[in-house]
Structure formats: C-alpha cells, structure tokens
Coordinates of C-alpha atoms and ligand atoms in Angstrom, one line a residue:
M1 CA 0.0 0.0 0.0
Y2 CA 2.8 2.5 0.9
S3 CA 5.9 3.0 -1.2
E4 CA 9.3 2.2 0.2
K5 CA 10.1 5.9 0.5
V6 CA 7.0 6.5 2.5
M7 CA 7.9 3.7 4.8
D8 CA 11.4 4.9 5.1
H9 CA 10.4 8.5 6.0
F10 CA 7.8 7.2 8.4
Q11 CA 10.2 4.9 10.2
N12 CA 13.2 7.2 10.1
P13 CA 11.7 10.7 9.9
R14 CA 14.3 13.4 9.0
N15 CA 14.4 16.8 10.8
V16 CA 12.2 16.0 13.8
G17 CA 12.3 18.5 16.5
E18 CA 12.2 22.2 17.2
I19 CA 14.3 25.2 16.3
E20 CA 14.9 27.7 19.1
N21 CA 14.2 31.3 18.1
A22 CA 13.0 30.1 14.7
S23 CA 12.5 32.7 12.0
G24 CA 9.0 31.4 11.4
V25 CA 6.7 28.8 13.0
G26 CA 3.6 27.4 11.4
T27 CA 1.0 25.1 12.9
V28 CA -1.8 23.6 10.9
G29 CA -4.4 21.0 12.0
N30 CA -6.9 18.7 10.3
A31 CA -10.1 18.9 12.4
K32 CA -11.5 15.7 10.7
C33 CA -8.8 13.4 11.9
G34 CA -7.4 15.5 14.7
D35 CA -3.9 15.5 13.4
I36 CA -1.6 18.5 13.9
M37 CA 1.7 19.5 12.2
R38 CA 4.1 22.3 13.3
I39 CA 7.0 23.4 11.1
Y40 CA 10.0 25.6 12.2
L41 CA 12.1 27.5 9.7
D42 CA 15.5 29.1 10.2
I43 CA 15.9 31.7 7.4
D44 CA 19.1 33.7 6.8
D45 CA 19.4 37.3 5.8
D46 CA 19.4 36.4 2.1
G47 CA 16.1 34.6 2.4
V48 CA 17.5 31.1 2.2
I49 CA 16.1 28.4 4.5
R50 CA 19.1 27.2 6.5
D51 CA 17.2 24.7 8.5
C52 CA 13.8 23.3 8.9
K53 CA 12.3 21.0 11.6
F54 CA 8.9 19.6 12.3
K55 CA 6.7 18.0 14.9
T56 CA 3.7 16.0 13.8
F57 CA 1.0 14.5 15.9
G58 CA -0.5 12.5 13.3
C59 CA -0.8 9.5 11.0
G60 CA 2.1 7.8 9.3
A61 CA 1.5 9.5 6.0
A62 CA 1.5 12.9 7.8
V63 CA 4.9 12.0 9.4
A64 CA 6.4 10.8 6.1
T65 CA 5.2 13.9 4.2
S66 CA 6.4 16.3 6.8
S67 CA 9.8 14.6 6.8
M68 CA 10.1 14.8 3.0
A69 CA 8.8 18.4 2.9
T70 CA 11.5 19.5 5.4
E71 CA 14.1 17.8 3.3
L72 CA 12.8 19.5 0.2
V73 CA 12.7 23.1 1.5
K74 CA 16.1 23.0 3.2
G75 CA 18.6 25.1 1.3
K76 CA 15.9 26.7 -0.8
T77 CA 14.9 30.3 -1.1
I78 CA 11.5 31.4 0.1
Q79 CA 10.2 31.6 -3.4
E80 CA 11.5 28.1 -4.2
A81 CA 10.0 26.8 -1.0
L82 CA 6.6 28.0 -2.1
Q83 CA 6.8 25.6 -5.1
V84 CA 7.1 22.7 -2.6
T85 CA 3.4 21.7 -3.0
N86 CA 1.8 18.7 -1.6
K87 CA 2.0 17.2 -5.1
A88 CA 5.7 17.8 -5.2
V89 CA 6.1 16.1 -1.8
M90 CA 3.9 13.2 -2.9
E91 CA 6.0 12.7 -6.1
A92 CA 9.2 12.8 -4.1
L93 CA 7.7 10.0 -2.0
D94 CA 6.6 7.9 -5.0
G95 CA 3.0 8.6 -4.3
L96 CA 0.5 8.1 -1.5
P97 CA -2.7 6.0 -1.5
P98 CA -5.7 8.2 -2.5
V99 CA -7.3 8.2 1.0
K100 CA -4.0 9.6 2.4
V101 CA -3.6 12.5 -0.1
H102 CA -5.2 15.0 2.3
C103 CA -2.5 14.2 4.9
S104 CA 0.1 15.7 2.5
L105 CA -1.8 19.0 2.5
L106 CA -0.8 19.5 6.2
A107 CA 2.9 19.7 5.2
E108 CA 2.2 22.3 2.4
E109 CA 0.0 24.4 4.6
A110 CA 2.4 24.2 7.6
I111 CA 5.3 25.5 5.5
H112 CA 3.1 28.3 4.2
A113 CA 2.0 29.1 7.8
A114 CA 5.7 29.3 8.9
L115 CA 6.6 31.5 6.0
W116 CA 3.6 33.8 6.8
D117 CA 4.8 34.0 10.4
Y118 CA 8.3 34.9 9.2
A119 CA 6.9 37.6 6.9
E120 CA 4.8 39.1 9.7
K121 CA 7.7 39.2 12.1
H122 CA 9.8 41.0 9.5
G123 CA 7.1 43.2 8.2
I124 CA 7.5 42.0 4.6
K125 CA 5.2 40.6 2.0
I126 CA 6.0 37.3 0.3
E127 CA 4.9 37.4 -3.3
G128 CA 2.4 34.6 -4.0
L129 CA 1.8 33.6 -0.4
K130 CA -1.8 33.6 0.8
K131 CA -2.8 33.8 4.5
P132 CA -2.7 30.1 5.6
K133 CA -5.5 28.2 7.1
A134 CA -5.3 27.1 10.7
D135 CA -7.2 24.0 9.6
I136 CA -6.9 22.4 6.2
H137 CA -10.7 22.1 6.0
D138 CA -11.5 25.7 6.7
G139 CA -13.8 27.2 4.2
E140 CA -15.0 23.9 3.0
E141 CA -18.6 22.9 2.9
E142 CA -19.7 20.6 5.7
E143 CA -19.6 17.0 4.3
E144 CA -22.0 14.3 5.4
Y145 CA -20.5 11.1 6.5
Ligands
LIG201 FE1 -4.9 12.8 9.6 FE2 -3.4 11.6 7.9 S1 -5.1 10.8 8.8 S2 -3.2 13.6 8.6

C-alpha cells in the first residue's frame, strides 16, 4: 500500500524537533482526523532556508510527508519553498494512497504558515503567499459522513 520511500520516512523521519528562536513557525491542523503539524524555519538574511524542523502529531502519511517536505525546503529560497506543494512532496515519496492524499496537505499548509509567520515578524510581504488556514478544511462545505 505504501511506497518504500513513505515507509522509510515514516520509520526514520528526518528533521524531527524544534528550532529555538525560529525565523518562522507554522501550525496547521486537520479537524477531521485531529492531526496537527508544526514546522519551524530558520531563514538567513538572504532569504535562504538554512534549517527546517517539524513536529507532527498525526498518522504515518503525515509524518512521512512532513519529513520529506522539510528535506525539500532546506537550502531553498523562500520563493523556491513556495513551489514545494503537496503534489511535489507526494511525487518525491513515489505517491500516496488516495485516501491519504489529504495528509500531505498538512505539510504544504504548515510550510506556508511558517513563511507567513516569518513575513509578519519581519514586516515583509512574500509574493504569491496567501494567508494560511489554521485547519486544512477551513472554508469547505460541511460534508456528510
Ligand atoms: Fe490525519 Fe493523515 S489521517 S493527517
């Protein structure tokens, strides 16, 4: 069901932890499953992401996607990091089962939330960055189960 890469990143997640005095911190939840992800970014004066760490209270797919997402944004500029979409993370993991695709949205949104926090702290505007949601289902119609 899961690719080898997903299993690897789930069992040996990279960049787990916190960054003290992080340049930006973003937390996003998924109210439907109750999972939460927090991303910490350390951004240097040139706008390059020097370090990235995460904490995820969530399912295996959420852990694997956060791990891969942190690997992908490290060393990138802010603009390049914005291109790290959930699709890019899933591709890097050789795919996710369809029912787990929503888990990868947490990583994308948490990175955006951390960049938003960084921009607010520095009084700057990041081109192309929209105000992130606190919950990935915000603004959706209520679904019946
Ligand atoms: Fe909640 Fe995967 S089931 S993030």
